[in-house]
Amino acid sequence: MREFWTSLASLLGVFAFCQSLLSSIFPPELRFTIVKILARLSNYFSSYCYFDITEIDGVNTNELYNAVQLYLSSTASISGSRLSLTRGLNSSAITFGLSNNDTLVDTFNGVSVRWEHIVTQRQSQNFSWRPLPDEKRGFVLCVKKNQKDMILSSYLDFIMDKSNEIRRKNQDRYLYTNSRGGSLDSRSHPWESVPFKHPSTFETLAIDPQKKAKIMDDLTDFANGQLFYQKTGRAWKRGYLLYGPPGTGKSSMIAAMANYLGYDIYDLELTEVNSNSELRKLLMKTTAKSIIVIEDIDCSINLTNRKKDGASSSPMGRNHYDSCSPDMRRGSSEEGGNSITLSGLLNFTDGLWSCCGSERIFVFTTNHINKLDPALLRSGRMDMHIFMSYCSLPALKILLKNYLGVEEGDVEEAVMHNFREVIEKAEMTPADISEVLIRHKRDKGKAVRELLEELKRRAEMNRERGKSGGKNYAEMEDEEEEQEKRALEIPKVGSEDEMMDAYNGSKEEGGKKKE
């Protein structure tokens, strides 16, 4: 054992002598040059190249680092062996991430890349106006040299888009409403917000499945249509008009749209807006990826009767293109100081100010589409008109599944046949049917029987009163669509008074046809 320690001491002495000899023969500058040359030779013959993405870029946070961290969280949750778990502020989900000095392989368009998370201790800092973290963090991206161009041009952009999608999915959505009288909050914002937790989805929405699929396809095309809107020179926005009897699910439809797309909702209360300029300021303070809602627009303020003051003013020199009649300029100022005009509302939805943001949806709801001005209904403002009808048999099946967990095969054929016979004649809204099911949800059989009895009672009442005039809900839907078409018909020439006379005449003619 003694000989071993003696030999080890001799080796250490030789090593120290060689080190001092090399230091005297090869000064530090020469050693640094040799190491640099060797590194360049290694990089030259290597088939890989490396990119460093640091957490701090100078004194600012590197957004690419945060994007990579979010993107790798979705991949790490599947293939990672050692993960770190985090939950951010205003986040409803736990995210995964790479642990310190861990490595992960990702694939993009058939190309494999390697990510490594490097964490090292930062050297002691001198005085700084903005102290840096004690740890120096960063990602190292390793790719093959012949694939470098593709990675830099497409892969990093894909990571940024994917991270934004993950961030929007994990972050809680908000429901905004405009402050009373246009007042500002503590951050000088005209909108007040609360977390949006509405559970409505298209899966639970009680409407016809074909109509539901059409709406979902339209929303998907809009959300993925940035290049299309740029190519066609259109503002990236879309309008939806929801109309129909009360209780048919218009508000639930809006909530389902927001949950489907992951958008915030801005519920605009027109009675709290004092002027057109204030309306524009509210629009400017909305964010992208949002739904701007005006519910019961026909009841909000008086924007429907353009003929009210037409008789007292000269119609000469004013045609149907003139949207600044006296009534429209005054709005409902006589009633409460509100001076919003139809022209201001039209510019809000389809004017120059409507394109000051991107990826926004406008939704108007009404119970009486015939009360709305035709200018509000045209394409470009309300692009898609959705009639929310009374409950149909397909919608009834969805409600039975939602509230009772009853599938179509669980209901007796005779009972389902009775439902099929009375559902259209009863003209019950999904809200009315839901209330019957909620009252008897403890006993599924009793709930189905009570619902059938209620449908039969409503159908008999309608028959006795002649409420529906022998028409079922489908015929009423066709009638509503016909009213909508007549509302959109605008004469090619003539004054505004002539246009309104023609419009009112078409309604009277339709009323005579009904009689």
Short mmCIF file of C-alpha atoms in Angstrom, two decimals:
data_model
loop_
_atom_site.label_atom_id
_atom_site.label_comp_id
_atom_site.label_asym_id
_atom_site.label_seq_id
_atom_site.Cartn_x
_atom_site.Cartn_y
_atom_site.Cartn_z
CA MET A 1 0.00 0.00 0.00
CA ARG A 2 2.90 2.29 0.79
CA GLU A 3 4.37 1.66 -2.66
CA PHE A 4 1.07 2.66 -4.23
CA TRP A 5 0.99 6.05 -2.54
CA THR A 6 4.63 6.59 -3.45
CA SER A 7 3.94 5.87 -7.13
CA LEU A 8 0.86 8.17 -7.11
CA ALA A 9 2.90 11.02 -5.62
CA SER A 10 5.54 10.53 -8.33
CA LEU A 11 2.89 10.68 -11.07
CA LEU A 12 1.39 13.84 -9.64
CA GLY A 13 4.83 15.39 -9.56
CA VAL A 14 5.44 14.48 -13.19
CA PHE A 15 2.02 15.91 -14.10
CA ALA A 16 2.73 19.18 -12.32
CA PHE A 17 6.13 19.42 -14.04
CA CYS A 18 4.58 18.80 -17.49
CA GLN A 19 1.89 21.39 -16.81
CA SER A 20 4.41 24.05 -15.88
CA LEU A 21 6.52 23.10 -18.91
CA LEU A 22 3.50 23.38 -21.25
CA SER A 23 2.54 26.72 -19.70
CA SER A 24 5.99 28.08 -20.39
CA ILE A 25 6.13 26.68 -23.93
CA PHE A 26 2.47 27.38 -24.85
CA PRO A 27 1.30 30.72 -23.43
CA PRO A 28 -2.47 31.22 -22.76
CA GLU A 29 -2.97 33.14 -26.01
CA LEU A 30 -1.52 30.27 -28.05
CA ARG A 31 -3.57 27.68 -26.16
CA PHE A 32 -6.76 29.69 -26.79
CA THR A 33 -5.92 29.87 -30.51
CA ILE A 34 -5.30 26.13 -30.69
CA VAL A 35 -8.62 25.37 -28.94
CA LYS A 36 -10.42 27.75 -31.30
CA ILE A 37 -8.88 26.10 -34.36
CA LEU A 38 -9.79 22.64 -33.08
CA ALA A 39 -13.38 23.78 -32.46
CA ARG A 40 -13.62 25.14 -36.00
CA LEU A 41 -12.22 21.91 -37.44
CA SER A 42 -14.73 19.96 -35.38
CA ASN A 43 -17.61 22.13 -36.61
CA TYR A 44 -16.39 21.88 -40.20
CA PHE A 45 -16.34 18.10 -40.25
CA SER A 46 -19.44 17.73 -38.07
CA SER A 47 -22.80 17.17 -39.79
CA TYR A 48 -24.70 19.08 -37.09
CA CYS A 49 -25.09 22.73 -36.21
CA TYR A 50 -26.24 24.21 -32.89
CA PHE A 51 -28.42 27.21 -32.00
CA ASP A 52 -28.57 28.77 -28.54
CA ILE A 53 -31.86 30.26 -27.32
CA THR A 54 -31.25 32.05 -24.03
CA GLU A 55 -33.89 33.08 -21.52
CA ILE A 56 -32.58 36.65 -21.25
CA ASP A 57 -31.64 38.60 -24.37
CA GLY A 58 -29.55 41.43 -23.00
CA VAL A 59 -31.91 42.86 -20.40
CA ASN A 60 -35.16 41.76 -22.05
CA THR A 61 -36.97 38.44 -21.89
CA ASN A 62 -36.55 36.33 -25.01
CA GLU A 63 -40.04 35.55 -26.33
CA LEU A 64 -38.69 32.66 -28.39
CA TYR A 65 -37.45 30.98 -25.20
CA ASN A 66 -40.93 31.15 -23.66
CA ALA A 67 -42.48 29.86 -26.90
CA VAL A 68 -40.09 26.90 -27.05
CA GLN A 69 -40.77 26.13 -23.39
CA LEU A 70 -44.54 26.06 -24.01
CA TYR A 71 -44.22 24.05 -27.21
CA LEU A 72 -41.96 21.43 -25.66
CA SER A 73 -44.40 21.08 -22.78
CA SER A 74 -46.89 19.37 -25.12
CA THR A 75 -44.20 17.05 -26.51
CA ALA A 76 -42.54 16.40 -23.17
CA SER A 77 -45.81 15.21 -21.63
CA ILE A 78 -45.73 12.26 -24.06
CA SER A 79 -42.08 11.35 -24.57
CA GLY A 80 -40.19 12.90 -21.69
CA SER A 81 -38.76 10.70 -18.91
CA ARG A 82 -38.13 13.39 -16.31
CA LEU A 83 -40.43 16.39 -16.34
CA SER A 84 -41.04 19.58 -14.40
CA LEU A 85 -44.63 20.59 -13.67
CA THR A 86 -45.83 24.22 -13.62
CA ARG A 87 -49.11 26.10 -13.43
CA GLY A 88 -49.06 29.72 -14.50
CA LEU A 89 -51.09 32.68 -13.34
CA ASN A 90 -54.67 32.72 -14.74
CA SER A 91 -54.09 29.23 -16.07
CA SER A 92 -56.56 26.38 -15.72
CA ALA A 93 -54.15 23.58 -16.68
CA ILE A 94 -50.87 22.10 -15.49
CA THR A 95 -48.09 22.23 -18.08
CA PHE A 96 -45.10 19.94 -18.46
CA GLY A 97 -41.54 20.99 -19.16
CA LEU A 98 -38.01 19.66 -19.50
CA SER A 99 -36.01 19.33 -16.32
CA ASN A 100 -32.62 20.98 -15.99
CA ASN A 101 -30.02 19.70 -18.47
CA ASP A 102 -32.47 17.21 -19.96
CA THR A 103 -32.73 16.31 -23.68
CA LEU A 104 -35.74 15.76 -25.92
CA VAL A 105 -36.01 14.70 -29.58
CA ASP A 106 -38.77 16.28 -31.67
CA THR A 107 -39.91 15.57 -35.24
CA PHE A 108 -41.14 18.17 -37.73
CA ASN A 109 -42.11 17.25 -41.30
CA GLY A 110 -40.15 14.02 -41.01
CA VAL A 111 -37.02 15.80 -39.73
CA SER A 112 -35.66 14.97 -36.26
CA VAL A 113 -34.19 17.72 -34.08
CA ARG A 114 -32.75 17.56 -30.59
CA TRP A 115 -33.52 20.03 -27.82
CA GLU A 116 -31.41 20.35 -24.68
CA HIS A 117 -32.33 22.49 -21.69
CA ILE A 118 -29.13 23.99 -20.26
CA VAL A 119 -29.13 25.49 -16.76
CA THR A 120 -25.91 26.89 -15.27
CA GLN A 121 -25.08 29.13 -12.34
CA ARG A 122 -24.55 32.75 -13.28
CA GLN A 123 -21.35 34.43 -12.17
CA SER A 124 -21.60 36.97 -9.37
CA GLN A 125 -23.00 40.25 -10.63
CA ASN A 126 -21.81 43.73 -10.06
CA PHE A 127 -24.31 46.53 -9.41
CA SER A 128 -27.14 46.43 -11.95
CA TRP A 129 -30.32 48.43 -12.39
CA ARG A 130 -32.06 45.16 -13.26
CA PRO A 131 -30.61 42.18 -11.38
CA LEU A 132 -30.51 38.99 -13.44
CA PRO A 133 -31.61 35.56 -12.17
CA ASP A 134 -29.04 33.48 -10.33
CA GLU A 135 -29.38 30.74 -12.93
CA LYS A 136 -28.61 31.10 -16.61
CA ARG A 137 -31.18 29.18 -18.63
CA GLY A 138 -31.39 28.40 -22.29
CA PHE A 139 -32.27 25.85 -24.94
CA VAL A 140 -29.82 24.39 -27.43
CA LEU A 141 -31.28 23.28 -30.77
CA CYS A 142 -29.27 20.67 -32.65
CA VAL A 143 -30.10 20.04 -36.32
CA LYS A 144 -28.33 18.65 -39.33
CA LYS A 145 -26.63 21.23 -41.53
CA ASN A 146 -28.46 20.21 -44.68
CA GLN A 147 -31.79 20.79 -42.91
CA LYS A 148 -30.91 24.12 -41.33
CA ASP A 149 -32.78 26.31 -43.84
CA MET A 150 -36.02 24.40 -43.46
CA ILE A 151 -35.82 24.49 -39.67
CA LEU A 152 -35.13 28.21 -39.50
CA SER A 153 -37.79 29.15 -42.04
CA SER A 154 -40.68 26.90 -40.95
CA TYR A 155 -40.04 25.11 -37.69
CA LEU A 156 -39.55 28.18 -35.50
CA ASP A 157 -42.65 29.85 -36.95
CA PHE A 158 -44.56 26.65 -36.25
CA ILE A 159 -43.33 26.73 -32.65
CA MET A 160 -44.50 30.33 -32.20
CA ASP A 161 -47.99 29.54 -33.57
CA LYS A 162 -48.27 26.37 -31.52
CA SER A 163 -47.20 28.12 -28.32
CA ASN A 164 -49.81 30.85 -28.84
CA GLU A 165 -52.44 28.16 -29.28
CA ILE A 166 -51.35 26.38 -26.09
CA ARG A 167 -51.24 29.65 -24.17
CA ARG A 168 -54.75 30.56 -25.31
CA LYS A 169 -56.03 27.10 -24.44
CA ASN A 170 -54.51 27.07 -20.95
CA GLN A 171 -55.34 30.64 -20.07
CA ASP A 172 -58.77 31.42 -18.66
CA ARG A 173 -61.08 33.28 -20.99
CA TYR A 174 -62.89 36.42 -19.90
CA LEU A 175 -66.33 37.94 -20.28
CA TYR A 176 -66.16 41.71 -20.71
CA THR A 177 -68.84 44.37 -20.44
CA ASN A 178 -68.55 48.10 -21.04
CA SER A 179 -68.40 50.29 -17.95
CA ARG A 180 -71.42 52.38 -17.04
CA GLY A 181 -71.39 55.76 -18.73
CA GLY A 182 -68.05 55.08 -20.43
CA SER A 183 -66.05 55.29 -17.17
CA LEU A 184 -62.58 53.75 -17.05
CA ASP A 185 -61.24 51.18 -14.62
CA SER A 186 -57.99 51.45 -12.64
CA ARG A 187 -55.98 50.53 -15.78
CA SER A 188 -57.80 53.12 -17.93
CA HIS A 189 -59.76 50.42 -19.75
CA PRO A 190 -63.44 50.96 -20.64
CA TRP A 191 -64.19 47.25 -20.20
CA GLU A 192 -64.81 45.37 -16.96
CA SER A 193 -64.16 41.63 -16.94
CA VAL A 194 -64.87 38.43 -15.05
CA PRO A 195 -63.58 34.90 -15.81
CA PHE A 196 -65.74 33.16 -18.40
CA LYS A 197 -66.80 29.74 -17.08
CA HIS A 198 -69.90 28.98 -19.15
CA PRO A 199 -70.07 25.19 -19.74
CA SER A 200 -72.02 25.31 -23.00
CA THR A 201 -70.43 23.43 -25.92
CA PHE A 202 -71.62 22.38 -29.36
CA GLU A 203 -71.84 18.84 -28.05
CA THR A 204 -74.47 19.84 -25.47
CA LEU A 205 -76.21 22.47 -27.63
CA ALA A 206 -79.76 21.38 -28.47
CA ILE A 207 -80.09 22.27 -32.16
CA ASP A 208 -80.34 20.29 -35.36
CA PRO A 209 -77.07 18.34 -35.88
CA GLN A 210 -76.79 19.38 -39.55
CA LYS A 211 -77.15 23.05 -38.67
CA LYS A 212 -74.66 22.57 -35.84
CA ALA A 213 -72.09 20.99 -38.16
CA LYS A 214 -72.53 23.83 -40.67
CA ILE A 215 -71.89 26.46 -37.99
CA MET A 216 -68.83 24.63 -36.65
CA ASP A 217 -67.35 24.30 -40.16
CA ASP A 218 -67.91 28.01 -40.76
CA LEU A 219 -66.21 28.92 -37.47
CA THR A 220 -63.26 26.64 -38.25
CA ASP A 221 -62.84 28.15 -41.71
CA PHE A 222 -62.88 31.63 -40.18
CA ALA A 223 -60.32 30.84 -37.47
CA ASN A 224 -57.96 29.27 -40.04
CA GLY A 225 -58.61 31.85 -42.74
CA GLN A 226 -55.95 34.48 -42.15
CA LEU A 227 -54.26 33.92 -45.51
CA PHE A 228 -57.63 33.82 -47.28
CA TYR A 229 -58.72 37.17 -45.85
CA GLN A 230 -55.37 38.72 -46.71
CA LYS A 231 -55.51 37.38 -50.25
CA THR A 232 -59.05 38.66 -50.85
CA GLY A 233 -58.42 42.06 -49.25
CA ARG A 234 -61.10 41.64 -46.58
CA ALA A 235 -60.94 42.51 -42.90
CA TRP A 236 -60.51 39.36 -40.80
CA LYS A 237 -63.93 39.45 -39.14
CA ARG A 238 -67.28 37.74 -39.48
CA GLY A 239 -70.83 38.49 -38.41
CA TYR A 240 -73.53 36.13 -37.14
CA LEU A 241 -77.19 37.01 -36.58
CA LEU A 242 -79.05 34.73 -34.16
CA TYR A 243 -82.82 35.20 -34.31
CA GLY A 244 -85.84 33.28 -33.10
CA PRO A 245 -88.26 32.98 -30.17
CA PRO A 246 -87.02 33.51 -26.60
CA GLY A 247 -85.58 30.43 -24.90
CA THR A 248 -84.26 28.78 -28.06
CA GLY A 249 -80.59 28.90 -27.00
CA LYS A 250 -79.15 32.06 -28.54
CA SER A 251 -77.00 32.88 -25.50
CA SER A 252 -75.91 29.25 -25.20
CA MET A 253 -74.91 29.34 -28.86
CA ILE A 254 -72.62 32.33 -28.19
CA ALA A 255 -71.02 30.56 -25.23
CA ALA A 256 -70.51 27.41 -27.33
CA MET A 257 -68.86 29.48 -30.07
CA ALA A 258 -66.49 31.06 -27.53
CA ASN A 259 -65.58 27.69 -26.00
CA TYR A 260 -65.11 26.10 -29.41
CA LEU A 261 -62.71 28.79 -30.64
CA GLY A 262 -61.16 29.75 -27.29
CA TYR A 263 -62.18 33.42 -27.72
CA ASP A 264 -63.03 36.07 -25.13
CA ILE A 265 -66.51 37.62 -25.18
CA TYR A 266 -67.25 41.35 -25.17
CA ASP A 267 -70.89 41.88 -24.20
CA LEU A 268 -71.68 45.38 -25.47
CA GLU A 269 -74.51 47.17 -23.68
CA LEU A 270 -75.59 49.90 -26.11
CA THR A 271 -77.69 51.76 -23.53
CA GLU A 272 -74.47 52.61 -21.65
CA VAL A 273 -72.78 54.11 -24.74
CA ASN A 274 -73.35 57.83 -25.16
CA SER A 275 -72.04 58.56 -28.66
CA ASN A 276 -70.64 57.10 -31.86
CA SER A 277 -67.11 58.16 -30.91
CA GLU A 278 -67.41 56.31 -27.59
CA LEU A 279 -68.58 53.25 -29.54
CA ARG A 280 -65.44 53.43 -31.69
CA LYS A 281 -63.22 53.73 -28.62
CA LEU A 282 -64.81 50.61 -27.16
CA LEU A 283 -64.08 48.77 -30.40
CA MET A 284 -60.45 49.92 -30.33
CA LYS A 285 -60.02 48.48 -26.82
CA THR A 286 -61.14 44.98 -27.79
CA THR A 287 -58.52 42.32 -28.43
CA ALA A 288 -58.03 39.90 -31.28
CA LYS A 289 -59.60 36.43 -31.02
CA SER A 290 -62.76 37.79 -29.44
CA ILE A 291 -66.53 37.74 -29.95
CA ILE A 292 -68.34 41.08 -29.73
CA VAL A 293 -71.96 40.51 -28.74
CA ILE A 294 -75.01 42.78 -28.82
CA GLU A 295 -77.96 40.85 -27.41
CA ASP A 296 -81.57 41.82 -28.19
CA ILE A 297 -80.39 44.54 -30.50
CA ASP A 298 -83.97 45.43 -31.44
CA CYS A 299 -84.66 46.30 -27.77
CA SER A 300 -81.41 48.14 -26.97
CA ILE A 301 -82.03 51.55 -28.51
CA ASN A 302 -84.29 52.95 -31.21
CA LEU A 303 -82.46 52.21 -34.45
CA THR A 304 -85.27 50.71 -36.47
CA ASN A 305 -87.72 53.35 -37.66
CA ARG A 306 -86.11 55.49 -40.33
CA LYS A 307 -89.47 56.85 -41.53
CA LYS A 308 -90.40 58.44 -38.22
CA ASP A 309 -89.17 61.92 -39.10
CA GLY A 310 -89.13 61.38 -42.85
CA ALA A 311 -92.56 62.94 -43.33
CA SER A 312 -91.57 66.16 -41.59
CA SER A 313 -88.39 66.55 -43.62
CA SER A 314 -88.02 66.98 -47.33
CA PRO A 315 -87.31 63.70 -49.12
CA MET A 316 -85.83 65.49 -52.11
CA GLY A 317 -82.13 64.92 -52.71
CA ARG A 318 -82.00 61.95 -50.40
CA ASN A 319 -82.08 58.35 -51.69
CA HIS A 320 -81.89 54.95 -50.05
CA TYR A 321 -78.10 55.18 -49.80
CA ASP A 322 -78.37 58.07 -47.33
CA SER A 323 -77.93 56.63 -43.85
CA CYS A 324 -77.98 59.97 -42.03
CA SER A 325 -81.67 60.82 -41.75
CA PRO A 326 -82.68 63.00 -38.78
CA ASP A 327 -83.89 60.03 -36.76
CA MET A 328 -80.68 58.17 -37.33
CA ARG A 329 -78.56 61.14 -36.36
CA ARG A 330 -80.48 61.68 -33.14
CA GLY A 331 -80.90 58.03 -32.17
CA SER A 332 -82.70 57.95 -28.85
CA SER A 333 -81.27 61.13 -27.40
CA GLU A 334 -84.76 62.34 -26.45
CA GLU A 335 -85.18 59.38 -24.13
CA GLY A 336 -81.94 59.32 -22.15
CA GLY A 337 -79.08 61.27 -23.67
CA ASN A 338 -77.95 58.39 -25.89
CA SER A 339 -76.87 59.66 -29.30
CA ILE A 340 -75.81 56.47 -31.07
CA THR A 341 -76.99 56.46 -34.66
CA LEU A 342 -77.63 53.70 -37.14
CA SER A 343 -74.74 55.07 -39.19
CA GLY A 344 -72.43 54.75 -36.18
CA LEU A 345 -73.52 51.18 -35.55
CA LEU A 346 -73.04 50.27 -39.22
CA ASN A 347 -69.53 51.72 -39.19
CA PHE A 348 -68.87 49.83 -35.95
CA THR A 349 -69.59 46.50 -37.66
CA ASP A 350 -68.43 47.12 -41.22
CA GLY A 351 -66.74 50.52 -41.53
CA LEU A 352 -63.10 51.51 -41.52
CA TRP A 353 -62.93 51.26 -37.74
CA SER A 354 -64.14 47.67 -37.77
CA CYS A 355 -60.79 46.52 -39.21
CA CYS A 356 -58.60 48.11 -36.51
CA GLY A 357 -58.18 44.59 -35.10
CA SER A 358 -58.18 41.08 -36.51
CA GLU A 359 -59.85 37.71 -35.94
CA ARG A 360 -63.00 39.11 -34.38
CA ILE A 361 -66.58 37.93 -34.60
CA PHE A 362 -69.68 40.12 -34.29
CA VAL A 363 -72.84 38.43 -33.00
CA PHE A 364 -76.24 40.14 -32.86
CA THR A 365 -79.29 38.47 -31.33
CA THR A 366 -82.94 39.38 -31.74
CA ASN A 367 -86.36 37.88 -31.18
CA HIS A 368 -87.89 39.87 -34.05
CA ILE A 369 -85.79 40.03 -37.19
CA ASN A 370 -88.46 42.04 -39.03
CA LYS A 371 -87.87 44.95 -36.64
CA LEU A 372 -84.24 45.38 -37.70
CA ASP A 373 -83.17 47.78 -40.39
CA PRO A 374 -82.23 45.99 -43.65
CA ALA A 375 -78.83 47.75 -43.63
CA LEU A 376 -77.87 45.77 -40.51
CA LEU A 377 -78.72 42.44 -42.13
CA ARG A 378 -76.74 42.49 -45.34
CA SER A 379 -73.70 40.31 -46.00
CA GLY A 380 -70.48 41.89 -44.82
CA ARG A 381 -72.16 42.89 -41.57
CA MET A 382 -74.19 39.82 -40.64
CA ASP A 383 -72.66 37.18 -42.91
CA MET A 384 -74.52 34.18 -41.53
CA HIS A 385 -78.14 34.27 -40.34
CA ILE A 386 -79.00 31.45 -37.91
CA PHE A 387 -82.66 30.80 -37.07
CA MET A 388 -83.00 29.36 -33.55
CA SER A 389 -86.25 27.41 -33.80
CA TYR A 390 -88.49 25.59 -31.38
CA CYS A 391 -87.24 22.23 -30.18
CA SER A 392 -87.16 19.57 -32.90
CA LEU A 393 -86.89 15.81 -32.48
CA PRO A 394 -83.06 15.72 -32.99
CA ALA A 395 -82.70 18.53 -30.43
CA LEU A 396 -85.00 16.64 -28.04
CA LYS A 397 -82.74 13.59 -28.24
CA ILE A 398 -79.77 15.77 -27.28
CA LEU A 399 -81.66 17.15 -24.27
CA LEU A 400 -82.64 13.67 -23.11
CA LYS A 401 -78.99 12.62 -23.29
CA ASN A 402 -77.75 15.76 -21.50
CA TYR A 403 -80.20 15.77 -18.60
CA LEU A 404 -81.13 12.12 -18.15
CA GLY A 405 -78.27 10.24 -19.82
CA VAL A 406 -80.87 8.53 -22.00
CA GLU A 407 -79.86 7.44 -25.49
CA GLU A 408 -82.34 7.00 -28.33
CA GLY A 409 -82.26 3.21 -27.98
CA ASP A 410 -83.17 3.46 -24.27
CA VAL A 411 -86.59 4.96 -25.04
CA GLU A 412 -89.40 2.66 -26.07
CA GLU A 413 -90.32 2.84 -29.74
CA ALA A 414 -93.95 3.71 -28.93
CA VAL A 415 -92.85 6.61 -26.71
CA MET A 416 -90.42 7.87 -29.35
CA HIS A 417 -93.21 7.66 -31.93
CA ASN A 418 -95.40 9.83 -29.70
CA PHE A 419 -92.58 12.33 -29.33
CA ARG A 420 -92.22 12.42 -33.10
CA GLU A 421 -95.93 13.18 -33.54
CA VAL A 422 -96.31 16.00 -31.00
CA ILE A 423 -92.90 17.72 -30.85
CA GLU A 424 -93.53 19.95 -33.86
CA LYS A 425 -97.11 20.79 -32.86
CA ALA A 426 -96.19 21.65 -29.25
CA GLU A 427 -93.77 24.46 -30.20
CA MET A 428 -91.82 24.20 -26.96
CA THR A 429 -88.42 25.83 -26.67
CA PRO A 430 -85.36 23.92 -25.47
CA ALA A 431 -85.50 26.02 -22.28
CA ASP A 432 -89.06 24.84 -21.53
CA ILE A 433 -88.19 21.19 -22.15
CA SER A 434 -85.05 21.47 -20.04
CA GLU A 435 -87.09 22.76 -17.11
CA VAL A 436 -89.43 19.75 -17.27
CA LEU A 437 -86.46 17.36 -17.32
CA ILE A 438 -84.74 19.13 -14.42
CA ARG A 439 -87.83 18.88 -12.21
CA HIS A 440 -87.95 15.10 -12.61
CA LYS A 441 -84.29 14.24 -13.16
CA ARG A 442 -84.22 11.83 -10.19
CA ASP A 443 -86.65 9.48 -11.94
CA LYS A 444 -85.81 9.08 -15.63
CA GLY A 445 -88.97 7.19 -16.49
CA LYS A 446 -91.19 9.76 -14.83
CA ALA A 447 -89.28 12.59 -16.52
CA VAL A 448 -89.93 11.07 -19.96
CA ARG A 449 -93.64 10.54 -19.17
CA GLU A 450 -94.09 14.05 -17.78
CA LEU A 451 -92.36 15.56 -20.79
CA LEU A 452 -94.60 13.64 -23.18
CA GLU A 453 -97.71 14.79 -21.29
CA GLU A 454 -96.51 18.40 -21.36
CA LEU A 455 -95.86 18.22 -25.09
CA LYS A 456 -99.33 16.81 -25.70
CA ARG A 457 -100.88 19.54 -23.54
CA ARG A 458 -99.03 22.29 -25.41
CA ALA A 459 -99.98 20.78 -28.77
CA GLU A 460 -103.65 20.67 -27.74
CA MET A 461 -103.53 24.28 -26.52
CA ASN A 462 -102.03 25.39 -29.82
CA ARG A 463 -104.67 23.52 -31.75
CA GLU A 464 -107.53 24.99 -29.73
CA ARG A 465 -106.27 28.55 -29.82
CA GLY A 466 -105.20 28.32 -33.41
CA LYS A 467 -101.94 29.87 -32.29
CA SER A 468 -99.86 28.32 -35.02
CA GLY A 469 -102.56 28.54 -37.70
CA GLY A 470 -102.01 24.91 -38.58
CA LYS A 471 -98.32 25.51 -39.25
CA ASN A 472 -95.58 23.47 -37.71
CA TYR A 473 -92.24 24.89 -36.61
CA ALA A 474 -90.61 24.09 -39.97
CA GLU A 475 -93.20 26.16 -41.83
CA MET A 476 -92.71 28.98 -39.34
CA GLU A 477 -88.95 28.80 -40.02
CA ASP A 478 -89.64 29.12 -43.76
CA GLU A 479 -91.90 32.08 -43.00
CA GLU A 480 -89.17 33.75 -40.93
CA GLU A 481 -86.67 33.23 -43.74
CA GLU A 482 -89.14 34.73 -46.21
CA GLN A 483 -89.52 37.79 -43.98
CA GLU A 484 -85.75 38.07 -43.86
CA LYS A 485 -85.51 37.97 -47.66
CA ARG A 486 -88.18 40.68 -47.97
CA ALA A 487 -86.30 42.77 -45.39
CA LEU A 488 -83.14 42.55 -47.49
CA GLU A 489 -84.85 43.60 -50.73
CA ILE A 490 -83.85 47.22 -51.47
CA PRO A 491 -85.18 49.19 -54.49
CA LYS A 492 -82.58 50.15 -57.04
CA VAL A 493 -83.81 53.75 -57.38
CA GLY A 494 -86.06 56.12 -55.48
CA SER A 495 -86.05 58.10 -52.28
CA GLU A 496 -85.72 56.68 -48.81
CA ASP A 497 -89.45 57.14 -48.19
CA GLU A 498 -90.26 55.10 -51.29
CA MET A 499 -87.87 52.40 -50.11
CA MET A 500 -89.53 52.20 -46.69
CA ASP A 501 -92.99 52.20 -48.28
CA ALA A 502 -91.97 49.28 -50.46
CA TYR A 503 -90.51 47.48 -47.47
CA ASN A 504 -93.63 48.04 -45.32
CA GLY A 505 -95.82 47.09 -48.26
CA SER A 506 -94.04 43.79 -48.62
CA LYS A 507 -94.75 43.06 -44.98
CA GLU A 508 -98.45 43.93 -45.37
CA GLU A 509 -98.64 41.73 -48.44
CA GLY A 510 -97.05 38.89 -46.49
CA GLY A 511 -99.60 39.44 -43.71
CA LYS A 512 -102.47 39.13 -46.17
CA LYS A 513 -101.00 35.88 -47.47
CA LYS A 514 -100.93 34.53 -43.93
CA GLU A 515 -104.63 35.38 -43.47
#
